[in-house]
């Protein structure tokens, strides 16, 4: 029984060896962004300097993007910026060279790839939107931006309307206050006039003495 388990384990290791060995050494031809997915719209995770060595772990069959390893980090680079040595000459990575170079054709899944390599990245929290594709992510973000701008415009308009209503109320209050103040001032002047009349002696109450000029009025 023990020998059976040893044989099964050995067979399993032999099955894993081709998958592990399927990789090719490549070289970046320019300072290029290594991205979190096979598109320039995915977040950049590192910059690979021109002439740097990378391990090509696999490439997509439908678009010329490859999963590469650079200084222990993983990400995606367009094949037009990666060369490999083929028959004593350097060639840009393309589908025609995948099989001769031993590069496997692979698929890309945001959920699996990001779970494996990007859990500590800020963009990982948005993986549900990214999983639908970068076009959907940016369209969703643009929609959110438009909604936020519209909310801000509505809020500003509401503030302006409230400010206008408050200004109108303030003007009405000032107008009423001015009228009330004018009424009070007129009332005070009338009272002062009445008090002045009360203080001014009525000449008819004086006895005129003969020869008094005031009696002639």
mmCIF file with all atom_site columns, N, CA and C in Angstrom, residues 71-113:
data_model
loop_
_atom_site.group_PDB
_atom_site.id
_atom_site.type_symbol
_atom_site.label_atom_id
_atom_site.label_alt_id
_atom_site.label_comp_id
_atom_site.label_asym_id
_atom_site.label_entity_id
_atom_site.label_seq_id
_atom_site.pdbx_PDB_ins_code
_atom_site.Cartn_x
_atom_site.Cartn_y
_atom_site.Cartn_z
_atom_site.occupancy
_atom_site.B_iso_or_equiv
_atom_site.pdbx_formal_charge
_atom_site.auth_seq_id
_atom_site.auth_comp_id
_atom_site.auth_asym_id
_atom_site.auth_atom_id
_atom_site.pdbx_PDB_model_num
ATOM 1   N N  . UNK A 1 71  ? 10.858  40.273 -11.053 1.00 0.00 ? 71  UNK A N  1
ATOM 2   C CA . UNK A 1 71  ? 11.321  40.425 -9.669  1.00 0.00 ? 71  UNK A CA 1
ATOM 3   C C  . UNK A 1 71  ? 10.285  39.924 -8.661  1.00 0.00 ? 71  UNK A C  1
ATOM 4   N N  . UNK A 1 72  ? 9.731   38.776 -8.944  1.00 0.00 ? 72  UNK A N  1
ATOM 5   C CA . UNK A 1 72  ? 8.787   38.154 -8.020  1.00 0.00 ? 72  UNK A CA 1
ATOM 6   C C  . UNK A 1 72  ? 7.364   38.651 -8.134  1.00 0.00 ? 72  UNK A C  1
ATOM 7   N N  . UNK A 1 73  ? 7.152   39.728 -8.882  1.00 0.00 ? 73  UNK A N  1
ATOM 8   C CA . UNK A 1 73  ? 5.800   40.243 -9.091  1.00 0.00 ? 73  UNK A CA 1
ATOM 9   C C  . UNK A 1 73  ? 5.210   39.702 -10.380 1.00 0.00 ? 73  UNK A C  1
ATOM 10  N N  . UNK A 1 74  ? 3.895   39.688 -10.440 1.00 0.00 ? 74  UNK A N  1
ATOM 11  C CA . UNK A 1 74  ? 3.223   39.183 -11.625 1.00 0.00 ? 74  UNK A CA 1
ATOM 12  C C  . UNK A 1 74  ? 2.325   40.259 -12.214 1.00 0.00 ? 74  UNK A C  1
ATOM 13  N N  . UNK A 1 75  ? 2.200   40.212 -13.560 1.00 0.00 ? 75  UNK A N  1
ATOM 14  C CA . UNK A 1 75  ? 1.343   41.157 -14.245 1.00 0.00 ? 75  UNK A CA 1
ATOM 15  C C  . UNK A 1 75  ? 1.359   40.900 -15.739 1.00 0.00 ? 75  UNK A C  1
ATOM 16  N N  . UNK A 1 76  ? 0.710   41.783 -16.467 1.00 0.00 ? 76  UNK A N  1
ATOM 17  C CA . UNK A 1 76  ? 0.508   41.593 -17.896 1.00 0.00 ? 76  UNK A CA 1
ATOM 18  C C  . UNK A 1 76  ? 1.201   42.687 -18.700 1.00 0.00 ? 76  UNK A C  1
ATOM 19  N N  . UNK A 1 77  ? 1.812   42.250 -19.816 1.00 0.00 ? 77  UNK A N  1
ATOM 20  C CA . UNK A 1 77  ? 2.521   43.163 -20.718 1.00 0.00 ? 77  UNK A CA 1
ATOM 21  C C  . UNK A 1 77  ? 2.140   42.801 -22.152 1.00 0.00 ? 77  UNK A C  1
ATOM 22  N N  . UNK A 1 78  ? 1.978   43.815 -22.975 1.00 0.00 ? 78  UNK A N  1
ATOM 23  C CA . UNK A 1 78  ? 1.692   43.568 -24.383 1.00 0.00 ? 78  UNK A CA 1
ATOM 24  C C  . UNK A 1 78  ? 2.893   42.912 -25.060 1.00 0.00 ? 78  UNK A C  1
ATOM 25  N N  . UNK A 1 79  ? 2.615   41.940 -25.954 1.00 0.00 ? 79  UNK A N  1
ATOM 26  C CA . UNK A 1 79  ? 3.694   41.247 -26.647 1.00 0.00 ? 79  UNK A CA 1
ATOM 27  C C  . UNK A 1 79  ? 4.530   42.144 -27.532 1.00 0.00 ? 79  UNK A C  1
ATOM 28  N N  . UNK A 1 80  ? 4.015   43.316 -27.884 1.00 0.00 ? 80  UNK A N  1
ATOM 29  C CA . UNK A 1 80  ? 4.794   44.217 -28.742 1.00 0.00 ? 80  UNK A CA 1
ATOM 30  C C  . UNK A 1 80  ? 5.919   44.911 -27.976 1.00 0.00 ? 80  UNK A C  1
ATOM 31  N N  . UNK A 1 81  ? 5.982   44.694 -26.658 1.00 0.00 ? 81  UNK A N  1
ATOM 32  C CA . UNK A 1 81  ? 7.080   45.259 -25.865 1.00 0.00 ? 81  UNK A CA 1
ATOM 33  C C  . UNK A 1 81  ? 7.955   44.174 -25.252 1.00 0.00 ? 81  UNK A C  1
ATOM 34  N N  . UNK A 1 82  ? 7.772   42.923 -25.693 1.00 0.00 ? 82  UNK A N  1
ATOM 35  C CA . UNK A 1 82  ? 8.558   41.814 -25.144 1.00 0.00 ? 82  UNK A CA 1
ATOM 36  C C  . UNK A 1 82  ? 9.155   41.006 -26.294 1.00 0.00 ? 82  UNK A C  1
ATOM 37  N N  . UNK A 1 83  ? 10.442  40.762 -26.200 1.00 0.00 ? 83  UNK A N  1
ATOM 38  C CA . UNK A 1 83  ? 11.130  39.916 -27.170 1.00 0.00 ? 83  UNK A CA 1
ATOM 39  C C  . UNK A 1 83  ? 11.663  38.661 -26.479 1.00 0.00 ? 83  UNK A C  1
ATOM 40  N N  . UNK A 1 84  ? 11.870  37.611 -27.287 1.00 0.00 ? 84  UNK A N  1
ATOM 41  C CA . UNK A 1 84  ? 12.483  36.379 -26.808 1.00 0.00 ? 84  UNK A CA 1
ATOM 42  C C  . UNK A 1 84  ? 13.481  35.887 -27.846 1.00 0.00 ? 84  UNK A C  1
ATOM 43  N N  . UNK A 1 85  ? 14.384  35.061 -27.397 1.00 0.00 ? 85  UNK A N  1
ATOM 44  C CA . UNK A 1 85  ? 15.412  34.536 -28.290 1.00 0.00 ? 85  UNK A CA 1
ATOM 45  C C  . UNK A 1 85  ? 14.870  33.298 -29.007 1.00 0.00 ? 85  UNK A C  1
ATOM 46  N N  . UNK A 1 86  ? 14.831  33.370 -30.319 1.00 0.00 ? 86  UNK A N  1
ATOM 47  C CA . UNK A 1 86  ? 14.332  32.259 -31.126 1.00 0.00 ? 86  UNK A CA 1
ATOM 48  C C  . UNK A 1 86  ? 15.266  32.061 -32.316 1.00 0.00 ? 86  UNK A C  1
ATOM 49  N N  . UNK A 1 87  ? 15.858  30.856 -32.360 1.00 0.00 ? 87  UNK A N  1
ATOM 50  C CA . UNK A 1 87  ? 16.796  30.516 -33.427 1.00 0.00 ? 87  UNK A CA 1
ATOM 51  C C  . UNK A 1 87  ? 17.883  31.584 -33.574 1.00 0.00 ? 87  UNK A C  1
ATOM 52  N N  . UNK A 1 88  ? 18.480  31.874 -32.464 1.00 0.00 ? 88  UNK A N  1
ATOM 53  C CA . UNK A 1 88  ? 19.623  32.778 -32.392 1.00 0.00 ? 88  UNK A CA 1
ATOM 54  C C  . UNK A 1 88  ? 19.291  34.224 -32.752 1.00 0.00 ? 88  UNK A C  1
ATOM 55  N N  . UNK A 1 89  ? 18.034  34.575 -32.700 1.00 0.00 ? 89  UNK A N  1
ATOM 56  C CA . UNK A 1 89  ? 17.674  35.972 -32.929 1.00 0.00 ? 89  UNK A CA 1
ATOM 57  C C  . UNK A 1 89  ? 16.493  36.324 -32.021 1.00 0.00 ? 89  UNK A C  1
ATOM 58  N N  . UNK A 1 90  ? 16.393  37.577 -31.759 1.00 0.00 ? 90  UNK A N  1
ATOM 59  C CA . UNK A 1 90  ? 15.302  38.050 -30.900 1.00 0.00 ? 90  UNK A CA 1
ATOM 60  C C  . UNK A 1 90  ? 14.077  38.365 -31.747 1.00 0.00 ? 90  UNK A C  1
ATOM 61  N N  . UNK A 1 91  ? 12.937  37.889 -31.265 1.00 0.00 ? 91  UNK A N  1
ATOM 62  C CA . UNK A 1 91  ? 11.679  38.131 -31.978 1.00 0.00 ? 91  UNK A CA 1
ATOM 63  C C  . UNK A 1 91  ? 10.663  38.664 -30.971 1.00 0.00 ? 91  UNK A C  1
ATOM 64  N N  . UNK A 1 92  ? 9.761   39.495 -31.464 1.00 0.00 ? 92  UNK A N  1
ATOM 65  C CA . UNK A 1 92  ? 8.669   39.957 -30.612 1.00 0.00 ? 92  UNK A CA 1
ATOM 66  C C  . UNK A 1 92  ? 7.693   38.812 -30.393 1.00 0.00 ? 92  UNK A C  1
ATOM 67  N N  . UNK A 1 93  ? 7.196   38.737 -29.190 1.00 0.00 ? 93  UNK A N  1
ATOM 68  C CA . UNK A 1 93  ? 6.306   37.645 -28.818 1.00 0.00 ? 93  UNK A CA 1
ATOM 69  C C  . UNK A 1 93  ? 4.995   37.774 -29.581 1.00 0.00 ? 93  UNK A C  1
ATOM 70  N N  . UNK A 1 94  ? 4.624   36.713 -30.271 1.00 0.00 ? 94  UNK A N  1
ATOM 71  C CA . UNK A 1 94  ? 3.372   36.653 -31.008 1.00 0.00 ? 94  UNK A CA 1
ATOM 72  C C  . UNK A 1 94  ? 2.877   35.225 -31.037 1.00 0.00 ? 94  UNK A C  1
ATOM 73  N N  . UNK A 1 95  ? 1.609   35.025 -31.414 1.00 0.00 ? 95  UNK A N  1
ATOM 74  C CA . UNK A 1 95  ? 1.035   33.662 -31.405 1.00 0.00 ? 95  UNK A CA 1
ATOM 75  C C  . UNK A 1 95  ? 1.849   32.648 -32.191 1.00 0.00 ? 95  UNK A C  1
ATOM 76  N N  . UNK A 1 96  ? 2.519   33.077 -33.242 1.00 0.00 ? 96  UNK A N  1
ATOM 77  C CA . UNK A 1 96  ? 3.277   32.128 -34.056 1.00 0.00 ? 96  UNK A CA 1
ATOM 78  C C  . UNK A 1 96  ? 4.491   31.571 -33.317 1.00 0.00 ? 96  UNK A C  1
ATOM 79  N N  . UNK A 1 97  ? 4.902   32.250 -32.218 1.00 0.00 ? 97  UNK A N  1
ATOM 80  C CA . UNK A 1 97  ? 6.068   31.800 -31.473 1.00 0.00 ? 97  UNK A CA 1
ATOM 81  C C  . UNK A 1 97  ? 5.705   31.124 -30.145 1.00 0.00 ? 97  UNK A C  1
ATOM 82  N N  . UNK A 1 98  ? 4.431   31.091 -29.797 1.00 0.00 ? 98  UNK A N  1
ATOM 83  C CA . UNK A 1 98  ? 4.061   30.513 -28.508 1.00 0.00 ? 98  UNK A CA 1
ATOM 84  C C  . UNK A 1 98  ? 4.559   29.066 -28.404 1.00 0.00 ? 98  UNK A C  1
ATOM 85  N N  . UNK A 1 99  ? 4.173   28.229 -29.369 1.00 0.00 ? 99  UNK A N  1
ATOM 86  C CA . UNK A 1 99  ? 4.527   26.816 -29.288 1.00 0.00 ? 99  UNK A CA 1
ATOM 87  C C  . UNK A 1 99  ? 6.037   26.596 -29.419 1.00 0.00 ? 99  UNK A C  1
ATOM 88  N N  . UNK A 1 100 ? 6.711   27.214 -30.388 1.00 0.00 ? 100 UNK A N  1
ATOM 89  C CA . UNK A 1 100 ? 8.165   26.975 -30.477 1.00 0.00 ? 100 UNK A CA 1
ATOM 90  C C  . UNK A 1 100 ? 8.921   27.397 -29.228 1.00 0.00 ? 100 UNK A C  1
ATOM 91  N N  . UNK A 1 101 ? 8.446   28.442 -28.561 1.00 0.00 ? 101 UNK A N  1
ATOM 92  C CA . UNK A 1 101 ? 9.144   28.925 -27.359 1.00 0.00 ? 101 UNK A CA 1
ATOM 93  C C  . UNK A 1 101 ? 8.674   28.220 -26.086 1.00 0.00 ? 101 UNK A C  1
ATOM 94  N N  . UNK A 1 102 ? 7.675   27.381 -26.208 1.00 0.00 ? 102 UNK A N  1
ATOM 95  C CA . UNK A 1 102 ? 7.172   26.674 -25.040 1.00 0.00 ? 102 UNK A CA 1
ATOM 96  C C  . UNK A 1 102 ? 6.298   27.539 -24.148 1.00 0.00 ? 102 UNK A C  1
ATOM 97  N N  . UNK A 1 103 ? 5.640   28.546 -24.740 1.00 0.00 ? 103 UNK A N  1
ATOM 98  C CA . UNK A 1 103 ? 4.762   29.438 -23.973 1.00 0.00 ? 103 UNK A CA 1
ATOM 99  C C  . UNK A 1 103 ? 3.332   28.905 -24.039 1.00 0.00 ? 103 UNK A C  1
ATOM 100 N N  . UNK A 1 104 ? 2.720   28.611 -22.917 1.00 0.00 ? 104 UNK A N  1
ATOM 101 C CA . UNK A 1 104 ? 1.350   28.087 -22.958 1.00 0.00 ? 104 UNK A CA 1
ATOM 102 C C  . UNK A 1 104 ? 0.343   29.193 -23.264 1.00 0.00 ? 104 UNK A C  1
ATOM 103 N N  . UNK A 1 105 ? -0.738  28.831 -23.917 1.00 0.00 ? 105 UNK A N  1
ATOM 104 C CA . UNK A 1 105 ? -1.858  29.754 -24.104 1.00 0.00 ? 105 UNK A CA 1
ATOM 105 C C  . UNK A 1 105 ? -2.786  29.607 -22.900 1.00 0.00 ? 105 UNK A C  1
ATOM 106 N N  . UNK A 1 106 ? -3.105  30.739 -22.298 1.00 0.00 ? 106 UNK A N  1
ATOM 107 C CA . UNK A 1 106 ? -3.857  30.738 -21.041 1.00 0.00 ? 106 UNK A CA 1
ATOM 108 C C  . UNK A 1 106 ? -5.061  31.662 -21.161 1.00 0.00 ? 106 UNK A C  1
ATOM 109 N N  . UNK A 1 107 ? -5.870  31.628 -20.116 1.00 0.00 ? 107 UNK A N  1
ATOM 110 C CA . UNK A 1 107 ? -7.012  32.537 -20.020 1.00 0.00 ? 107 UNK A CA 1
ATOM 111 C C  . UNK A 1 107 ? -6.801  33.454 -18.829 1.00 0.00 ? 107 UNK A C  1
ATOM 112 N N  . UNK A 1 108 ? -7.535  34.549 -18.856 1.00 0.00 ? 108 UNK A N  1
ATOM 113 C CA . UNK A 1 108 ? -7.418  35.524 -17.766 1.00 0.00 ? 108 UNK A CA 1
ATOM 114 C C  . UNK A 1 108 ? -8.748  35.648 -17.033 1.00 0.00 ? 108 UNK A C  1
ATOM 115 N N  . UNK A 1 109 ? -8.689  35.585 -15.722 1.00 0.00 ? 109 UNK A N  1
ATOM 116 C CA . UNK A 1 109 ? -9.855  35.788 -14.861 1.00 0.00 ? 109 UNK A CA 1
ATOM 117 C C  . UNK A 1 109 ? -9.456  36.739 -13.746 1.00 0.00 ? 109 UNK A C  1
ATOM 118 N N  . UNK A 1 110 ? -10.144 37.854 -13.658 1.00 0.00 ? 110 UNK A N  1
ATOM 119 C CA . UNK A 1 110 ? -9.833  38.831 -12.611 1.00 0.00 ? 110 UNK A CA 1
ATOM 120 C C  . UNK A 1 110 ? -9.912  38.193 -11.231 1.00 0.00 ? 110 UNK A C  1
ATOM 121 N N  . UNK A 1 111 ? -10.979 37.442 -10.978 1.00 0.00 ? 111 UNK A N  1
ATOM 122 C CA . UNK A 1 111 ? -11.176 36.864 -9.643  1.00 0.00 ? 111 UNK A CA 1
ATOM 123 C C  . UNK A 1 111 ? -10.004 35.969 -9.249  1.00 0.00 ? 111 UNK A C  1
ATOM 124 N N  . UNK A 1 112 ? -9.650  35.011 -10.105 1.00 0.00 ? 112 UNK A N  1
ATOM 125 C CA . UNK A 1 112 ? -8.577  34.081 -9.754  1.00 0.00 ? 112 UNK A CA 1
ATOM 126 C C  . UNK A 1 112 ? -7.220  34.776 -9.707  1.00 0.00 ? 112 UNK A C  1
ATOM 127 N N  . UNK A 1 113 ? -6.942  35.598 -10.717 1.00 0.00 ? 113 UNK A N  1
ATOM 128 C CA . UNK A 1 113 ? -5.624  36.230 -10.808 1.00 0.00 ? 113 UNK A CA 1
ATOM 129 C C  . UNK A 1 113 ? -5.420  37.236 -9.688  1.00 0.00 ? 113 UNK A C  1
#
